[in-house]
Coordinates of C-alpha atoms and ligand atoms in Angstrom, one line a residue:
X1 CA 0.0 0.0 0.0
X2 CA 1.3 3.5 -0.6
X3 CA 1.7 6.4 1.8
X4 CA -0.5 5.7 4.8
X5 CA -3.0 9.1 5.9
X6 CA -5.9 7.8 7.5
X7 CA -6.4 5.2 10.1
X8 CA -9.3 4.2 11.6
X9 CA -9.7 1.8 15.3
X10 CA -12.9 0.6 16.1
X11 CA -13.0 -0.7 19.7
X12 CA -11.7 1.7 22.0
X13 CA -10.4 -0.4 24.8
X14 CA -7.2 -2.2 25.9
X15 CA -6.1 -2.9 22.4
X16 CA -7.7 -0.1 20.1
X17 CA -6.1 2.7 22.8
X18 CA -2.4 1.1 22.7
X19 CA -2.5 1.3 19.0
X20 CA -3.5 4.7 18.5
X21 CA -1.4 5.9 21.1
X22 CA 2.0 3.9 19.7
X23 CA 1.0 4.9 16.2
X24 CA 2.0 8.8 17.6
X25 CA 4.6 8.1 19.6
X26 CA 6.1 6.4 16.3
X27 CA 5.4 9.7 14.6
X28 CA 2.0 8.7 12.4
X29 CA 0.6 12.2 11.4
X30 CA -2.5 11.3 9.1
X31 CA -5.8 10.9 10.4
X32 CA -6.6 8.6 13.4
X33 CA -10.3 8.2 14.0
X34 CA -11.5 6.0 17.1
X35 CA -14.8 4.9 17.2
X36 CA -16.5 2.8 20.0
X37 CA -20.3 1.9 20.7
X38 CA -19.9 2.5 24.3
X39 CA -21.2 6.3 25.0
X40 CA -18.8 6.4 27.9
X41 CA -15.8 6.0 25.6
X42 CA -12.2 4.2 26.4
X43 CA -12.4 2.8 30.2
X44 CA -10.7 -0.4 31.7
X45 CA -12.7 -3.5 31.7
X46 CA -10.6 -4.9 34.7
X47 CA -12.2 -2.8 37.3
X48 CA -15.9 -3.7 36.7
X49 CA -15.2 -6.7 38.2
X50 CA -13.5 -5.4 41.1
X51 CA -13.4 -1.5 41.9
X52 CA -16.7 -0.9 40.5
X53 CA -18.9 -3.4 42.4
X54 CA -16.8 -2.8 45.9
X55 CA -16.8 1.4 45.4
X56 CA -20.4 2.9 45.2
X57 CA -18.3 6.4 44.3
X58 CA -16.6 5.2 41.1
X59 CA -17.5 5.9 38.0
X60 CA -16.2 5.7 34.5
X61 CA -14.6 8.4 34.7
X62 CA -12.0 7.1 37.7
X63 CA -11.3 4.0 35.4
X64 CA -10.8 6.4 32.2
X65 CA -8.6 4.0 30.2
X66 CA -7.6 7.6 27.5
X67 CA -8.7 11.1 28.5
X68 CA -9.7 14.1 26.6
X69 CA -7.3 16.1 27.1
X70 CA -4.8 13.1 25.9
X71 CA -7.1 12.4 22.8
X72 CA -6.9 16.4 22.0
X73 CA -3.4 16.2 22.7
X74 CA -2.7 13.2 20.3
X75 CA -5.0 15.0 17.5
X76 CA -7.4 11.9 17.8
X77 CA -10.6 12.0 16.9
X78 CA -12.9 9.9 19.3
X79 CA -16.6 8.6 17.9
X80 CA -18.3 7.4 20.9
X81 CA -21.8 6.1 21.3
X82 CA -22.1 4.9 17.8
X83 CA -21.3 1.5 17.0
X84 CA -20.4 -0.1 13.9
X85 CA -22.6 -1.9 11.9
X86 CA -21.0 -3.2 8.4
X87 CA -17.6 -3.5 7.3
X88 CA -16.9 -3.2 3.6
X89 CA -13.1 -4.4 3.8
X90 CA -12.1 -4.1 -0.4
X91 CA -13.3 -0.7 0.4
X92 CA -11.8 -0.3 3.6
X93 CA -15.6 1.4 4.7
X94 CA -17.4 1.2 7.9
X95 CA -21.1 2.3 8.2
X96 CA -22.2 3.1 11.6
X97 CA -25.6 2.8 13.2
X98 CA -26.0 6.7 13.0
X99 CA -26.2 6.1 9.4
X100 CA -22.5 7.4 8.8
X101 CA -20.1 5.9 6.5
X102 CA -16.3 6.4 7.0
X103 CA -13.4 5.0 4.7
X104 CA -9.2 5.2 6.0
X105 CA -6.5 3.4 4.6
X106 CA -6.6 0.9 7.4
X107 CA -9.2 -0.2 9.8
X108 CA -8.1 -2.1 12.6
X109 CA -11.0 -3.8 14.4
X110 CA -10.7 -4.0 18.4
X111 CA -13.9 -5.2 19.3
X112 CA -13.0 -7.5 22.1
X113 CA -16.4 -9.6 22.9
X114 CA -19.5 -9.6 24.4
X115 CA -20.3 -11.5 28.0
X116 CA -21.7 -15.2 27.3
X117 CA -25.2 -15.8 28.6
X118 CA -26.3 -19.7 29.4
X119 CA -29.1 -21.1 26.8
X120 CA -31.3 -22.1 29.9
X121 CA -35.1 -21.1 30.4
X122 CA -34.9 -17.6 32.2
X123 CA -32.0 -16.7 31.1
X124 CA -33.2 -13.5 29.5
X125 CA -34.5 -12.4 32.6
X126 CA -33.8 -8.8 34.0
X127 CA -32.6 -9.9 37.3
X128 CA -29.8 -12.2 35.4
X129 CA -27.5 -10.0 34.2
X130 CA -23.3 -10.2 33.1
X131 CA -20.4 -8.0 33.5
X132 CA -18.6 -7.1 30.1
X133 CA -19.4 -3.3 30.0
X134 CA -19.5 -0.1 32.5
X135 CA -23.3 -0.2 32.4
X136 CA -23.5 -4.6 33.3
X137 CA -21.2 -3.3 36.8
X138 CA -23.6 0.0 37.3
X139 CA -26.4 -1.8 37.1
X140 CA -25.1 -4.7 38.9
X141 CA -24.0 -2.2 41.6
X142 CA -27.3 -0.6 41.8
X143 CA -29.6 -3.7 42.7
X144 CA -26.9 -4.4 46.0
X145 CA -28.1 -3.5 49.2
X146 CA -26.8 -4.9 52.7
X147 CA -28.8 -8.5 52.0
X148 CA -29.0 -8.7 48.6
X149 CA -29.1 -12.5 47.7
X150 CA -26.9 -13.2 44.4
X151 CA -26.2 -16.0 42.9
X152 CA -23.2 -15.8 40.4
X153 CA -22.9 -18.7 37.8
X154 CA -18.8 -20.0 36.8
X155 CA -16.2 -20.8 38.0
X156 CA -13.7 -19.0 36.4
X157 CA -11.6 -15.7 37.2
X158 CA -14.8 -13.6 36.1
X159 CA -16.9 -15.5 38.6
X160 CA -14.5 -15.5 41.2
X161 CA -13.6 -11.6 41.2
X162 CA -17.0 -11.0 40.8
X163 CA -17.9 -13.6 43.7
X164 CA -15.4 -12.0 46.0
X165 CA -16.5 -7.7 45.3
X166 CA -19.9 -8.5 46.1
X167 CA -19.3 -10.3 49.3
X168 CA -16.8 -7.7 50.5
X169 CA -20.1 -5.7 49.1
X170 CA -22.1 -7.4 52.1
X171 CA -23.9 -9.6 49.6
X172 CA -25.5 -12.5 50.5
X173 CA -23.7 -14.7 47.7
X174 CA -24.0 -18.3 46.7
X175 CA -21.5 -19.3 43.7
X176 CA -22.6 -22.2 41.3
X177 CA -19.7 -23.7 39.2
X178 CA -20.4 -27.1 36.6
X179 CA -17.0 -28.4 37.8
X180 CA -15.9 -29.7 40.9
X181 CA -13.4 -27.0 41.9
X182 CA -13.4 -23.3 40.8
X183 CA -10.8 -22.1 38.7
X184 CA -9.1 -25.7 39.1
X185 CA -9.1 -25.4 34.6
X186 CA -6.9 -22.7 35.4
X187 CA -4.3 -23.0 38.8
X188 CA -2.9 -25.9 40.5
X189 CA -5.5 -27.6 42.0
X190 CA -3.9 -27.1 46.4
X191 CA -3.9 -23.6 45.3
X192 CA -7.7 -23.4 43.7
X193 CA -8.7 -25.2 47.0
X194 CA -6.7 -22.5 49.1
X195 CA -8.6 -19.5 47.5
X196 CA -11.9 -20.9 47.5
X197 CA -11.9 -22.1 50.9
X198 CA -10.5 -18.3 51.5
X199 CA -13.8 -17.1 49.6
X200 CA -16.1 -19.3 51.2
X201 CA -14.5 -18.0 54.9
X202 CA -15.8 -14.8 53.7
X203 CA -19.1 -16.0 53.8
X204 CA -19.5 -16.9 50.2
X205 CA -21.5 -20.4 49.8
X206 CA -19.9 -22.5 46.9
X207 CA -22.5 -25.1 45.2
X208 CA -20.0 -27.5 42.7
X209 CA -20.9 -30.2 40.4
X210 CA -24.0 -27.4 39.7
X211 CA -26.8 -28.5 37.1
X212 CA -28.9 -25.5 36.2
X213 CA -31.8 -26.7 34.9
X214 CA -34.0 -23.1 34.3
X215 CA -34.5 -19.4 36.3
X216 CA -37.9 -18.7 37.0
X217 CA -38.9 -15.2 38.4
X218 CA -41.2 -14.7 41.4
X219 CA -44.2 -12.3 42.2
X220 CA -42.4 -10.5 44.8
X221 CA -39.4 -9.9 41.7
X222 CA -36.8 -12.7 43.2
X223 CA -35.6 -15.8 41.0
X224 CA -35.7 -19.2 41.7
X225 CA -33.1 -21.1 40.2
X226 CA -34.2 -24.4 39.9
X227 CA -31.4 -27.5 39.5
X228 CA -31.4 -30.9 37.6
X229 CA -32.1 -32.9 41.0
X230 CA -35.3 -30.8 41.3
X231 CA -33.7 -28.4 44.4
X232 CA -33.8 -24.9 44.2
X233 CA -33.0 -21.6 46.0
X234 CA -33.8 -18.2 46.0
X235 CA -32.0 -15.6 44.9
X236 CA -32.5 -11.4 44.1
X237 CA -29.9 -11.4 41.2
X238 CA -28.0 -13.7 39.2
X239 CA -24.8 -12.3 37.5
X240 CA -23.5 -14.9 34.5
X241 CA -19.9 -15.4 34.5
X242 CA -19.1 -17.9 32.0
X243 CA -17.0 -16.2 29.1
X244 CA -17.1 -14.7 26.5
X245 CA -17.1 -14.6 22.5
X246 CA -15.7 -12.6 20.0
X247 CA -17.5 -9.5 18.9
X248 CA -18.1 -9.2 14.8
X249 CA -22.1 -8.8 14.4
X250 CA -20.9 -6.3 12.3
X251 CA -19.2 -8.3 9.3
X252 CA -21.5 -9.9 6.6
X253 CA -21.9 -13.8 6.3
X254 CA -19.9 -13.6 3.7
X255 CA -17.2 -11.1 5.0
X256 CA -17.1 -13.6 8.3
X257 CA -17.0 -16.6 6.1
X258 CA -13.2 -14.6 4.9
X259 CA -12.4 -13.7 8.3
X260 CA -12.8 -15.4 11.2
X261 CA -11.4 -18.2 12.4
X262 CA -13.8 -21.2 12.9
X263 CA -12.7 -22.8 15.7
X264 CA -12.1 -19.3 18.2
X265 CA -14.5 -17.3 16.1
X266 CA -12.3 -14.4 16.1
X267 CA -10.6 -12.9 13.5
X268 CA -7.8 -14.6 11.7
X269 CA -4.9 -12.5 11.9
X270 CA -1.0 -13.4 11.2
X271 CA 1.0 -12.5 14.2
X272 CA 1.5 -9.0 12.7
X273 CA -2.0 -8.8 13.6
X274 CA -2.7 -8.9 9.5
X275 CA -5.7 -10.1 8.0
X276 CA -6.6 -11.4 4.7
X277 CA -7.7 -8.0 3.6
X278 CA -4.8 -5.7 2.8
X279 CA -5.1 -2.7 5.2
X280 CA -7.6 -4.6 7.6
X281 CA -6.1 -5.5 11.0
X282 CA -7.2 -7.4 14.2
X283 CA -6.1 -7.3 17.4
X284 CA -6.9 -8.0 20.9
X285 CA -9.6 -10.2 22.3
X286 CA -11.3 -10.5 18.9
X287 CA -7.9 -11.4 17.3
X288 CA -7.3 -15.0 16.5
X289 CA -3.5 -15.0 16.2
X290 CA -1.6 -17.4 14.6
X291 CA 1.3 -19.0 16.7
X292 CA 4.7 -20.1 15.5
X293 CA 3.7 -23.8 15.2
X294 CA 0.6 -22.9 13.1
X295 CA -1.7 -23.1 15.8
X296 CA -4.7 -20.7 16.5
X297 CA -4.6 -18.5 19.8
X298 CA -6.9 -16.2 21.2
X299 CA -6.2 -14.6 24.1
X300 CA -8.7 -12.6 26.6
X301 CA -6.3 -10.8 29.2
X302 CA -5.5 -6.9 29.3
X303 CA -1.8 -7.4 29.0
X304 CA -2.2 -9.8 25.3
X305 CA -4.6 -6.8 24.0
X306 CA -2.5 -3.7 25.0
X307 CA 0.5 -5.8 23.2
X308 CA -1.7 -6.4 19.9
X309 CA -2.2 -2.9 19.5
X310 CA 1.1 -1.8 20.0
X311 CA 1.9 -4.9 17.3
X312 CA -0.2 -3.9 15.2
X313 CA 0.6 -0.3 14.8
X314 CA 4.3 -1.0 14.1
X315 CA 2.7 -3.2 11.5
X316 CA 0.5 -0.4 10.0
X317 CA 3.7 1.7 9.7
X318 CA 6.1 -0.9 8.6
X319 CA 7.9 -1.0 11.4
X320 CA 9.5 -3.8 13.5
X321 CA 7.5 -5.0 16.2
X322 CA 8.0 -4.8 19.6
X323 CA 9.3 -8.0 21.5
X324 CA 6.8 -9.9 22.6
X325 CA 6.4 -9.7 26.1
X326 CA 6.2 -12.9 29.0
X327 CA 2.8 -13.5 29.2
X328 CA 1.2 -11.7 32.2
X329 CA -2.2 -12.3 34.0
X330 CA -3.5 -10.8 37.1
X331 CA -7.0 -11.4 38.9
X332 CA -8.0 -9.3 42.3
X333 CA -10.5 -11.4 44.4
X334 CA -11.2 -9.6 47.4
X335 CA -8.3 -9.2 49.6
X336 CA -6.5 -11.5 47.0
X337 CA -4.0 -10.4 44.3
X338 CA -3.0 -13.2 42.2
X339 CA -0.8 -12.6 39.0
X340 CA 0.4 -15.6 36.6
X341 CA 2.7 -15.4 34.2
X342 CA 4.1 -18.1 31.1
X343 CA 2.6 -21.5 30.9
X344 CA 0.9 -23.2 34.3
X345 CA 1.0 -26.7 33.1
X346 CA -1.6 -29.4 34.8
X347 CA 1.2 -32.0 35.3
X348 CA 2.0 -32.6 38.7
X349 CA 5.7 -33.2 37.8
X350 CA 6.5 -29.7 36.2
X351 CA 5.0 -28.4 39.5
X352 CA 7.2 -26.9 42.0
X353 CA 6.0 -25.6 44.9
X354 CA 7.8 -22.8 47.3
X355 CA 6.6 -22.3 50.6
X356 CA 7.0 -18.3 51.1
X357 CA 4.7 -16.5 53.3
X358 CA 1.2 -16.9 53.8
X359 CA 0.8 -17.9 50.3
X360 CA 2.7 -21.0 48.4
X361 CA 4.2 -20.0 45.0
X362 CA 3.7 -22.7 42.3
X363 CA 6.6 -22.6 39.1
X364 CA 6.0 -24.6 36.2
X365 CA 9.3 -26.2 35.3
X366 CA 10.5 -28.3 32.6
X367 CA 14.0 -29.3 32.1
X368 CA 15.1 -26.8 34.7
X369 CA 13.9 -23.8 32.7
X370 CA 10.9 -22.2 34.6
X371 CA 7.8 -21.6 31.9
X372 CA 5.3 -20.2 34.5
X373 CA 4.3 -19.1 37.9
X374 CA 1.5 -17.8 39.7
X375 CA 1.5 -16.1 43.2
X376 CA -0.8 -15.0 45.7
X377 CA -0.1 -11.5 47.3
X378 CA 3.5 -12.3 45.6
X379 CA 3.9 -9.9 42.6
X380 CA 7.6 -10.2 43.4
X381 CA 7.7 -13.8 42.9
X382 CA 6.1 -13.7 39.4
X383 CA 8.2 -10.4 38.4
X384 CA 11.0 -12.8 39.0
X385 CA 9.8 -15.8 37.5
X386 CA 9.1 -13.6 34.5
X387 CA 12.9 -12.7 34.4
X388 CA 13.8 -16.4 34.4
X389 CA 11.2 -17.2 31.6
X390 CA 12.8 -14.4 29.3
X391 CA 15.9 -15.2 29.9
X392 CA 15.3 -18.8 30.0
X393 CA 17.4 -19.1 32.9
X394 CA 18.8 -22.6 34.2
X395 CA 17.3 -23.3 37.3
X396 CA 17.3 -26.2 39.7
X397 CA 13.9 -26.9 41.0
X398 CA 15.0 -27.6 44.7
X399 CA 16.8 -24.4 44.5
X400 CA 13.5 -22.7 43.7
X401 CA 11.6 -24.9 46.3
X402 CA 14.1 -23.7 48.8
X403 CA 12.5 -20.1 50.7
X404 CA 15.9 -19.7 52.1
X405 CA 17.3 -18.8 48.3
X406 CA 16.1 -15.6 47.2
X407 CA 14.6 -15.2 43.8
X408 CA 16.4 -12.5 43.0
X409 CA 19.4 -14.8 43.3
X410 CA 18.3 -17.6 40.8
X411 CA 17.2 -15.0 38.7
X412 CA 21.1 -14.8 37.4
X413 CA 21.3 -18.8 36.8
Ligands
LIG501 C1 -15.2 -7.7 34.2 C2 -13.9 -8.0 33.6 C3 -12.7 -8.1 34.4 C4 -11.5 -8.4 33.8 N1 -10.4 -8.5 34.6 C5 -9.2 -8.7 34.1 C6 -8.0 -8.8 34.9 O1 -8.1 -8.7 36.2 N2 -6.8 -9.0 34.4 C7 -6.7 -9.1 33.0 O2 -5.6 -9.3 32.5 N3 -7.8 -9.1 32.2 C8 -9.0 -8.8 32.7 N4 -10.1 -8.7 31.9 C9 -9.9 -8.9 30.4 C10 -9.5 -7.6 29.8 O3 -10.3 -6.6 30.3 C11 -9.7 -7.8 28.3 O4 -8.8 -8.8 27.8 C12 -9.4 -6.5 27.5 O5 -10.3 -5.5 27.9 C13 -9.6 -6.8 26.0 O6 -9.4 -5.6 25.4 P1 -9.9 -5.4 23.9 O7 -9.5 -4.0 23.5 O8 -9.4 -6.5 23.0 O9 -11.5 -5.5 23.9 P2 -12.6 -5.0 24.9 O10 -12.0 -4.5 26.2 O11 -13.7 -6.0 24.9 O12 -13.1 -3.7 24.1 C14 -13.7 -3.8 22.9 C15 -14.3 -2.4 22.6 O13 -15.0 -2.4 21.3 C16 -16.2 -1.8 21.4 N5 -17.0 -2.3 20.3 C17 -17.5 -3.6 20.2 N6 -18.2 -3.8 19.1 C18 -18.2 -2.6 18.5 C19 -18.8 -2.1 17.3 N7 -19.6 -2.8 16.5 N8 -18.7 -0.8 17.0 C20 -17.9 0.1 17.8 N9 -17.3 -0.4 18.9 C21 -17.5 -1.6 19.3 C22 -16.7 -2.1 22.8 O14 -17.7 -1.1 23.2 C23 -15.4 -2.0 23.6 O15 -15.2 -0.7 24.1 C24 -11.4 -8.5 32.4 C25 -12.5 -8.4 31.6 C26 -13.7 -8.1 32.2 C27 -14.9 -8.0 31.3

């Protein structure tokens, strides 16, 4: 493509923000145009899990992910309030739902996903609700009083951080999760059992091995949630926290049939964040990325979508990409701050286990090369495991085991 003048970044979140911001600070001077659905503009998405259910003073504005004056500053022009609804990408043309029409030289589409929702009976009901956007936590936040009994569904970190804000909320809350142990898909197994029964201390009651069977709402406005084995309880609200899926209502069957990956449902990209279209990039949660080995990846943490926009602005100007960074997770469950970074494997014999504090950290190791941790009220233990991972450092897992060595230490191999 020739001389590049206009750019346009629909999605103006984690991913759609880092891009337009590293596509000034690499010295782009055409156009940049950022358009999001979301009247209240660029906010984070990690808070409304966490800040926003536990803070009755918070607003958007306190999680403002890009500000006005910044946007003035960076000569961007912000489109809020007016989502897209068709992307022509020969033409490199979006129509909004205002009616408008706007063409660039690129389009890069950063339009993360929408919140899952159960196919169960009842599950369109008003009191069942899900936490994706600013307005889900608001009006989350406005049905909690001091009893308010809420049930949330999952067992994942969604569930859990939502689980743990509204019982530090005062919430009367009962957690439902299909599988035996929350977040045991995601963290060694002693540890999952360590922050649940934490939860649960709190006053949170866990129901596992939970067959929903259908919602049904009640005269006085509660829901009963009725289960398989014909029990049921009572509940005011019920907040769904059981993924989410790729948002792309707005490409044509036939446009999707040229885009998105099959198997993730996002959007195929190279790991330039490329697409098939020439001037049509994808990145962050909607992005499915291709890996090295030809694999299909697509990732739904802040870190992964602030990286794809950075990526995919040096790609829009030609430029070499940044480094890709250690993968880095973090999830705040009530007094909990848990970060992960690399790999966690499941096998027991990659585990290593250091007894530090309060808190056990757990390495994944193979072939004494660390390839992930994850910590509890430890970001020092990850920062350093992240060290070792980019470095690939050689490290002998009793030597990690050992509390007495510090990390900082092993760090040097
Ligand atoms: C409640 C919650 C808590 C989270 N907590 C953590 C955490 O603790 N740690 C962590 O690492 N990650 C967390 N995440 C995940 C993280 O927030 C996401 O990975 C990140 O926000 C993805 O950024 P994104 O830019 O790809 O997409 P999104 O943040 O989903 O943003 C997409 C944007 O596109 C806009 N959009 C969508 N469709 C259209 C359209 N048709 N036209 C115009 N605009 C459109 C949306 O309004 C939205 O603003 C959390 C997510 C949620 C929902």
């Amino acid at each position: 493509m020739s001389q590049i003048e206009s750019v346009i970044v629909v999605g103006a979140s984690a991913a759609g923000v880092s891009c337009v911001r590293e596509l000034r600070q690499e010295g782009f001077l055409g156009s940049i145009t950022l358009v999001d659905k979301d009247q209240h503009g660029a906010y984070e998405r990690p808070p409304l899990s966490k800040q926003i259910l536990m803070q009755a003073d918070t607003t958007h504005h306190d999680i403002a992910l890009i500000s006005d004056e910044e946007l003035t500053a960076l000569n961007i022009e912000a489109h809020y309030g007016d989502g897209v609804c068709e992307l022509d990408p020969t033409r490199r043309r979006i129509t909004l739902e205002s009616g408008k029409a706007l063409t660039a030289d690129v389009i890069l589409l950063a339009t993360g996903g929408e919140a899952r929702r159960l196919p169960i009976e009842g599950a369109d009901l008003p009191q069942v609700l899900v936490l994706r956007h600013y307005e889900d936590a608001l009006n989350l936040r406005q049905r909690l009083t001091a009893d308010t009994r809420v049930a949330v569904i999952g067992g994942g970190f969604i569930g859990a951080e939502t689980t743990a804000s509204l019982s530090k909320s005062g919430a009367a809350v009962q957690w439902l999760d299909a599988a035996a142990l929350p977040m045991a898909h995601l963290l060694p197994t002693e540890l999952c059992e360590k922050i649940v029964a934490n939860h649960c201390a709190q006053g949170v009651a866990l129901t596992p091995h939970c067959r929903l069977d259908k919602f049904i709402e009640q005269p006085d406005g509660s829901v009963s949630i009725l289960f398989e084995d014909t029990t049921s309880i009572e509940v005011d609200v019920i907040v769904m926290g059981v993924g989410m899926a790729p948002s792309t209502p707005y490409l044509s069957e036939a446009v999707s049939a040229e885009l998105l990956n099959p198997a993730t449902g996002g959007i195929q990209v190279n790991d330039n964040q490329v697409t098939k279209f020439s001037g049509i990039y994808a990145a962050g949660d909607v992005a499915a990325v291709t890996q090295a080995d030809g694999s299909t990846l697509r990732h739904e943490h802040w870190q992964s979508a602030q990286h794809q926009g950075e990526r995919a602005a040096a790609a829009i100007l030609n430029k070499e990409p940044p480094a890709a960074p250690v993968d880095w997770f973090w999830s705040d469950q009530g007094d909990l701050h848990i970060e992960m970074a690399g790999k966690i494997l499941p096998t027991k014999e990659h585990l290593v286990v250091r007894l530090e504090g309060d808190w056990p950290v757990y390495f994944s190791v193979v072939d004494n090369r660390v390839v992930g941790a994850v910590s509890v009220n430890n970001p020092n233990a990850v920062r350093a495991a992240m060290r070792m991972i980019k470095n690939n450092v050689n490290v002998e897992p009793s030597q990690l085991a050992n509390p007495e060595l510090p990390l900082r230490k092993l760090m040097r191999g």
